[in-house]
CSV table of N, CA and C in Angstrom, one decimal:
chain,number,residue,atom,x,y,z
A,25,ASP,N,-2.0,269.9,230.2
A,25,ASP,CA,-2.5,271.0,229.3
A,25,ASP,C,-2.5,270.3,227.9
A,26,ASP,N,-3.3,270.2,227.0
A,26,ASP,CA,-3.2,269.8,225.7
A,26,ASP,C,-2.0,270.2,224.9
A,27,ALA,N,-1.4,271.6,225.0
A,27,ALA,CA,-0.2,272.0,224.5
A,27,ALA,C,0.9,271.3,224.8
A,28,ILE,N,0.9,271.4,226.6
A,28,ILE,CA,2.3,270.5,226.9
A,28,ILE,C,2.3,269.3,226.2
A,29,GLU,N,1.3,268.3,226.4
A,29,GLU,CA,1.4,266.8,226.0
A,29,GLU,C,1.8,266.9,224.8
A,30,THR,N,1.0,267.8,223.6
A,30,THR,CA,1.2,267.5,222.2
A,30,THR,C,2.8,267.9,222.1
A,31,ALA,N,3.5,269.1,222.6
A,31,ALA,CA,4.9,269.2,222.3
A,31,ALA,C,5.8,268.0,223.0
A,32,VAL,N,5.4,267.4,224.2
A,32,VAL,CA,6.1,266.4,224.6
A,32,VAL,C,6.1,265.1,223.9
A,33,ASP,N,4.8,264.8,223.5
A,33,ASP,CA,4.8,263.5,222.3
A,33,ASP,C,5.3,263.9,221.0
A,34,GLY,N,5.0,265.0,220.7
A,34,GLY,CA,4.9,265.1,219.3
A,34,GLY,C,6.5,265.1,218.7
A,35,ASN,N,7.0,265.3,219.8
A,35,ASN,CA,8.7,265.1,219.6
A,35,ASN,C,9.3,265.8,218.5
A,36,SER,N,8.7,267.1,218.3
A,36,SER,CA,9.5,268.3,217.4
A,36,SER,C,10.6,268.6,217.6
A,37,GLY,N,11.4,268.1,218.2
A,37,GLY,CA,12.7,268.9,218.6
A,37,GLY,C,12.6,270.2,219.2
A,38,ALA,N,11.4,271.1,219.0
A,38,ALA,CA,11.7,272.4,219.8
A,38,ALA,C,11.8,272.6,221.2
A,39,VAL,N,12.5,273.7,221.3
A,39,VAL,CA,13.0,273.7,222.5
A,39,VAL,C,11.7,274.2,223.7
A,40,PHE,N,11.2,273.8,225.1
A,40,PHE,CA,10.5,274.5,225.7
A,40,PHE,C,10.7,274.2,227.1
A,41,SER,N,10.0,275.2,228.1
A,41,SER,CA,10.1,274.7,229.3
A,41,SER,C,8.7,275.1,229.9
A,42,VAL,N,8.4,274.5,231.5
A,42,VAL,CA,7.3,274.5,231.8
A,42,VAL,C,7.6,274.8,233.0
A,43,LEU,N,7.0,275.7,233.6
A,43,LEU,CA,6.4,275.8,235.3
A,43,LEU,C,5.6,275.2,236.0
A,44,LEU,N,5.8,274.6,236.7
A,44,LEU,CA,4.5,274.1,237.2
A,44,LEU,C,4.4,274.5,238.7
A,45,LEU,N,3.3,275.4,239.4
A,45,LEU,CA,3.3,276.4,240.5
A,45,LEU,C,2.4,275.8,241.3
A,46,ASN,N,2.9,275.4,242.4
A,46,ASN,CA,1.6,274.6,243.5
A,46,ASN,C,1.4,275.5,244.5
A,47,PRO,N,0.2,276.2,244.4
A,47,PRO,CA,0.0,277.0,245.9
A,47,PRO,C,-0.7,276.3,246.9
A,48,GLU,N,-0.5,276.8,248.0
A,48,GLU,CA,-1.3,275.9,249.4
A,48,GLU,C,-3.0,276.0,249.1
A,49,ALA,N,-3.3,275.2,249.4
A,49,ALA,CA,-5.0,275.1,249.7
A,49,ALA,C,-5.9,275.9,249.7
A,50,GLY,N,-6.2,276.8,248.7
A,50,GLY,CA,-7.5,277.4,248.6
A,50,GLY,C,-6.9,278.9,247.9
A,51,ASP,N,-5.6,278.6,247.1
A,51,ASP,CA,-5.0,279.9,246.6
A,51,ASP,C,-4.8,279.5,245.3
A,52,LEU,N,-5.4,278.7,244.6
A,52,LEU,CA,-5.2,278.2,243.1
A,52,LEU,C,-5.9,279.4,242.6
A,53,GLU,N,-7.2,279.9,242.8
A,53,GLU,CA,-7.6,281.1,242.0
A,53,GLU,C,-6.8,282.4,242.0
A,54,ALA,N,-5.9,282.6,243.3
A,54,ALA,CA,-5.6,283.9,243.2
A,54,ALA,C,-3.9,283.9,242.4
A,55,LEU,N,-3.8,282.5,242.4
A,55,LEU,CA,-2.7,282.4,241.8
A,55,LEU,C,-3.0,282.2,240.1
A,56,THR,N,-4.0,281.8,239.7
A,56,THR,CA,-4.4,282.2,238.6
A,56,THR,C,-4.4,283.4,237.7
A,57,SER,N,-4.6,284.2,238.5
A,57,SER,CA,-4.7,286.1,238.4
A,57,SER,C,-3.5,286.4,238.2
A,58,VAL,N,-2.8,286.1,239.3
A,58,VAL,CA,-1.4,286.6,239.2
A,58,VAL,C,-0.5,285.7,238.0
A,59,VAL,N,-1.0,284.9,237.6
A,59,VAL,CA,0.2,284.3,236.4
A,59,VAL,C,-0.4,284.9,235.2
A,60,SER,N,-1.7,285.1,235.2
A,60,SER,CA,-2.5,285.8,233.8
A,60,SER,C,-2.1,287.0,233.7
A,61,ARG,N,-1.7,287.6,234.7
A,61,ARG,CA,-0.9,289.1,234.8
A,61,ARG,C,0.6,289.0,234.5
A,62,THR,N,1.1,288.5,234.7
A,62,THR,CA,2.4,288.1,234.6
A,62,THR,C,3.0,287.7,233.3
A,63,MET,N,2.6,286.6,233.3
A,63,MET,CA,3.1,286.1,232.0
A,63,MET,C,3.2,286.6,230.5
A,64,ARG,N,4.0,286.0,229.8
A,64,ARG,CA,4.3,286.5,228.6
A,64,ARG,C,3.4,285.9,227.1
A,65,GLY,N,2.4,286.7,227.4
A,65,GLY,CA,1.5,286.2,226.2
A,65,GLY,C,1.9,286.5,224.7
A,66,GLY,N,2.3,287.3,224.7
A,66,GLY,CA,3.0,287.8,223.3
A,66,GLY,C,4.0,287.0,222.8
A,67,SER,N,4.8,286.6,223.7
A,67,SER,CA,5.6,285.2,223.3
A,67,SER,C,5.0,284.0,223.2
A,68,GLY,N,3.7,283.9,223.4
A,68,GLY,CA,3.1,282.3,223.3
A,68,GLY,C,2.9,281.5,224.2
A,69,ASP,N,3.3,281.9,225.5
A,69,ASP,CA,3.0,281.5,226.6
A,69,ASP,C,1.6,281.0,226.9
A,70,ILE,N,1.6,280.0,227.3
A,70,ILE,CA,-0.2,279.2,227.9
A,70,ILE,C,0.0,279.4,229.1
A,71,ALA,N,-0.8,279.1,229.9
A,71,ALA,CA,-1.1,278.8,231.1
A,71,ALA,C,-2.4,278.1,231.6
A,72,SER,N,-2.1,276.9,231.9
A,72,SER,CA,-3.6,276.3,232.3
A,72,SER,C,-3.8,275.5,234.0
A,73,VAL,N,-5.1,275.7,234.5
A,73,VAL,CA,-5.0,275.3,235.6
A,73,VAL,C,-4.9,273.6,235.5
A,74,VAL,N,-4.2,272.9,236.0
A,74,VAL,CA,-3.9,271.4,235.9
A,74,VAL,C,-4.0,270.6,237.3
A,75,GLY,N,-5.5,270.1,237.4
A,75,GLY,CA,-5.4,269.7,238.9
A,75,GLY,C,-5.1,270.4,239.7
A,76,ASN,N,-4.3,270.7,240.7
A,76,ASN,CA,-4.5,271.7,241.7
A,76,ASN,C,-3.0,272.6,241.7
A,77,ARG,N,-2.8,272.7,240.2
A,77,ARG,CA,-1.6,273.6,240.3
A,77,ARG,C,-1.8,274.5,238.8
A,78,VAL,N,-0.8,275.5,238.9
A,78,VAL,CA,-0.9,276.1,237.2
A,78,VAL,C,0.3,275.7,236.5
A,79,ALA,N,0.2,275.4,235.4
A,79,ALA,CA,1.3,275.0,234.7
A,79,ALA,C,1.6,276.3,233.4
A,80,VAL,N,2.8,276.7,233.4
A,80,VAL,CA,2.7,277.8,232.3
A,80,VAL,C,3.7,276.9,231.4
A,81,TYR,N,3.6,277.1,229.9
A,81,TYR,CA,4.4,276.3,229.0
A,81,TYR,C,4.5,277.8,228.2
A,82,MET,N,6.3,277.5,227.9
A,82,MET,CA,6.8,278.7,227.2
A,82,MET,C,7.8,277.9,226.3
A,83,PRO,N,6.8,278.4,225.1
A,83,PRO,CA,7.8,278.0,223.9
A,83,PRO,C,9.1,278.4,223.4
A,84,GLY,N,9.8,277.7,222.9
A,84,GLY,CA,11.2,278.4,222.5
A,84,GLY,C,11.9,279.1,224.0
A,85,THR,N,11.6,278.5,225.1
A,85,THR,CA,12.3,278.9,226.2
A,85,THR,C,13.2,277.9,226.7
A,86,ARG,N,14.5,278.2,227.1
A,86,ARG,CA,15.8,277.1,227.5
A,86,ARG,C,15.5,277.2,229.1
A,87,ARG,N,15.7,276.5,229.9
A,87,ARG,CA,15.6,276.3,231.1
A,87,ARG,C,16.4,277.7,231.9
A,88,ALA,N,17.3,278.3,231.2
A,88,ALA,CA,17.9,279.3,232.2
A,88,ALA,C,17.1,280.7,231.7
A,89,ASP,N,16.3,280.7,230.5
A,89,ASP,CA,15.5,281.9,230.4
A,89,ASP,C,14.2,281.9,231.1
A,90,VAL,N,14.1,280.9,231.9
A,90,VAL,CA,12.5,281.0,232.9
A,90,VAL,C,12.6,281.9,234.0
A,91,MET,N,13.8,282.4,234.5
A,91,MET,CA,14.0,283.0,235.5
A,91,MET,C,13.2,284.3,235.7
A,92,PRO,N,13.3,285.6,234.5
A,92,PRO,CA,12.6,286.8,234.2
A,92,PRO,C,11.0,286.3,234.9
A,93,LEU,N,10.3,285.5,234.1
A,93,LEU,CA,8.9,285.0,234.3
A,93,LEU,C,9.3,284.9,235.7
A,94,LEU,N,9.5,283.6,236.2
A,94,LEU,CA,9.5,283.0,237.9
A,94,LEU,C,9.7,284.3,238.9
A,95,ARG,N,10.6,285.5,238.8
A,95,ARG,CA,10.9,286.2,239.6
A,95,ARG,C,9.6,287.1,239.9
A,96,ARG,N,8.9,287.5,238.4
A,96,ARG,CA,8.2,288.4,238.2
A,96,ARG,C,6.7,287.8,239.1
A,97,VAL,N,6.5,286.5,238.8
A,97,VAL,CA,5.4,285.7,239.3
A,97,VAL,C,5.7,285.8,241.0
A,98,MET,N,6.7,285.3,241.6
A,98,MET,CA,7.3,285.2,242.9
A,98,MET,C,6.9,286.6,243.6
A,99,GLU,N,7.4,287.8,242.9
A,99,GLU,CA,7.2,288.6,243.5
A,99,GLU,C,5.6,289.8,243.8
A,100,ALA,N,4.8,289.2,242.5
A,100,ALA,CA,3.6,289.5,242.7
A,100,ALA,C,3.0,288.6,243.8
A,101,TRP,N,3.2,287.6,243.9
A,101,TRP,CA,2.7,286.5,244.7
A,101,TRP,C,2.8,286.8,246.2
A,102,ARG,N,4.1,287.4,246.9
A,102,ARG,CA,4.7,287.5,247.7
A,102,ARG,C,3.8,289.1,248.1
A,103,ARG,N,3.9,290.2,247.3
A,103,ARG,CA,2.8,291.2,247.5
A,103,ARG,C,1.5,290.8,247.8
A,104,SER,N,1.0,289.8,247.0
A,104,SER,CA,-0.3,289.4,247.7
A,104,SER,C,-0.6,288.9,248.6
A,105,GLY,N,0.5,288.7,249.6
A,105,GLY,CA,0.6,288.4,251.0
A,105,GLY,C,0.1,286.9,251.0
A,106,ARG,N,0.3,286.1,250.2
A,106,ARG,CA,0.2,284.5,250.2
A,106,ARG,C,1.3,283.9,250.7
A,107,SER,N,1.1,282.6,251.3
A,107,SER,CA,2.3,281.8,251.4
A,107,SER,C,2.9,281.7,250.0
A,108,GLU,N,4.4,281.0,250.4
A,108,GLU,CA,5.3,280.8,249.3
A,108,GLU,C,4.6,279.8,248.7
A,109,LEU,N,5.2,280.0,246.9
A,109,LEU,CA,4.5,278.7,246.3
A,109,LEU,C,5.7,277.8,246.1
A,110,ARG,N,5.0,276.2,245.8
A,110,ARG,CA,6.3,275.1,245.9
A,110,ARG,C,6.3,275.2,243.8
A,111,VAL,N,7.9,275.6,243.3
A,111,VAL,CA,7.9,275.7,241.8
A,111,VAL,C,8.7,274.2,241.5
A,112,VAL,N,8.1,273.7,240.5
A,112,VAL,CA,9.1,272.6,239.6
A,112,VAL,C,9.1,273.3,238.1
A,113,GLN,N,10.6,273.4,237.9
A,113,GLN,CA,10.8,273.8,236.7
A,113,GLN,C,11.4,272.7,235.9
A,114,LEU,N,10.8,272.2,234.4
A,114,LEU,CA,11.1,271.4,233.7
A,114,LEU,C,11.4,271.9,232.1
A,115,ALA,N,12.4,271.5,231.5
A,115,ALA,CA,12.7,271.9,229.9
A,115,ALA,C,12.6,270.8,229.2
A,116,TYR,N,12.1,271.0,228.0
A,116,TYR,CA,12.4,269.7,227.0
A,116,TYR,C,13.6,270.1,226.1
A,117,PRO,N,14.3,269.3,225.5
A,117,PRO,CA,14.0,267.8,225.6
A,117,PRO,C,14.5,267.1,227.2
A,118,ALA,N,15.8,267.8,227.6
A,118,ALA,CA,16.3,267.4,229.1
A,118,ALA,C,15.3,266.8,229.9
A,119,ASP,N,14.1,266.9,230.3
A,119,ASP,CA,13.2,266.3,231.2
A,119,ASP,C,12.4,266.1,230.8
A,120,VAL,N,12.0,265.3,229.6
A,120,VAL,CA,11.0,264.7,228.7
A,120,VAL,C,10.2,263.8,229.7
A,121,GLU,N,11.0,262.9,230.2
A,121,GLU,CA,10.3,261.8,230.9
A,121,GLU,C,9.7,262.3,232.8
A,122,ARG,N,10.2,263.1,232.9
A,122,ARG,CA,9.8,264.2,234.2
A,122,ARG,C,8.2,264.9,233.4
A,123,LEU,N,8.3,265.3,232.7
A,123,LEU,CA,7.3,266.0,232.0
A,123,LEU,C,6.1,265.3,232.4
A,124,ARG,N,6.5,264.3,231.4
A,124,ARG,CA,5.1,262.9,230.9
A,124,ARG,C,4.7,262.5,232.4
A,125,ALA,N,5.9,262.2,233.6
A,125,ALA,CA,5.3,261.9,234.7
A,125,ALA,C,4.7,262.7,235.3
A,126,ASP,N,4.9,264.0,235.3
A,126,ASP,CA,4.2,265.2,236.1
A,126,ASP,C,2.9,265.4,235.4
A,127,LEU,N,2.6,265.3,234.2
A,127,LEU,CA,1.4,265.6,233.6
A,127,LEU,C,0.6,264.5,234.0
A,128,ARG,N,0.8,263.4,234.2
A,128,ARG,CA,0.3,262.4,234.5
A,128,ARG,C,-0.1,261.9,235.7
A,129,LEU,N,-1.4,262.6,236.2
A,129,LEU,CA,-2.3,262.7,237.4
A,129,LEU,C,-2.8,261.3,237.7
A,130,GLN,N,-3.2,261.2,238.8
A,130,GLN,CA,-4.1,260.2,239.5
A,130,GLN,C,-5.4,260.2,239.4
A,131,THR,N,-5.9,261.6,239.3
A,131,THR,CA,-7.3,262.1,239.1
A,131,THR,C,-7.3,262.8,237.6
A,132,PRO,N,-8.4,262.9,236.9
A,132,PRO,CA,-8.5,263.8,235.9
A,132,PRO,C,-8.5,265.1,236.4
A,133,PRO,N,-7.7,265.7,235.5
A,133,PRO,CA,-7.2,267.1,236.0
A,133,PRO,C,-8.3,267.9,235.3
A,134,VAL,N,-8.4,269.2,235.9
A,134,VAL,CA,-9.5,269.9,235.7
A,134,VAL,C,-8.5,271.2,234.6
A,135,GLN,N,-8.7,271.4,233.4
A,135,GLN,CA,-8.3,272.1,232.7
A,135,GLN,C,-9.1,273.2,232.2
A,136,ALA,N,-8.5,274.2,232.8
A,136,ALA,CA,-9.1,275.7,232.1
A,136,ALA,C,-8.0,276.8,231.6
A,137,PRO,N,-8.1,277.0,230.9
A,137,PRO,CA,-7.0,277.9,230.1
A,137,PRO,C,-7.4,279.1,230.9
A,138,ILE,N,-6.4,279.6,231.1
A,138,ILE,CA,-6.2,281.0,232.0
A,138,ILE,C,-5.9,282.0,230.6
A,139,ALA,N,-7.1,283.3,230.8
A,139,ALA,CA,-7.2,284.3,229.8
A,139,ALA,C,-5.8,284.8,229.8
A,140,LYS,N,-5.3,285.4,228.7
A,140,LYS,CA,-4.0,286.1,228.4
A,140,LYS,C,-4.2,287.7,228.7
């Protein structure tokens, strides 16, 4: 996602967190729907499809403050009857190198902003 890459590379010093949500094959569209209904759009959260996963960028959010959103997403996902999600939680600046590595995909990502 361009917003994440800009935040990481811009080195603004601002704190943010990123959730990378990896569904099973064939569940990406369903996951984008769940995330768009549960994320905090009013707080500036941005979600995009990046490769075969959904990335949620949460500006001004520390690692410890991600749990309420993650809990809502996981509960909604379970109610949909889908299999478990693989979740990677990263925070800036602590995980800056991991953020860069996780956003560097071997194939060009499919980027489509999720409607808020």
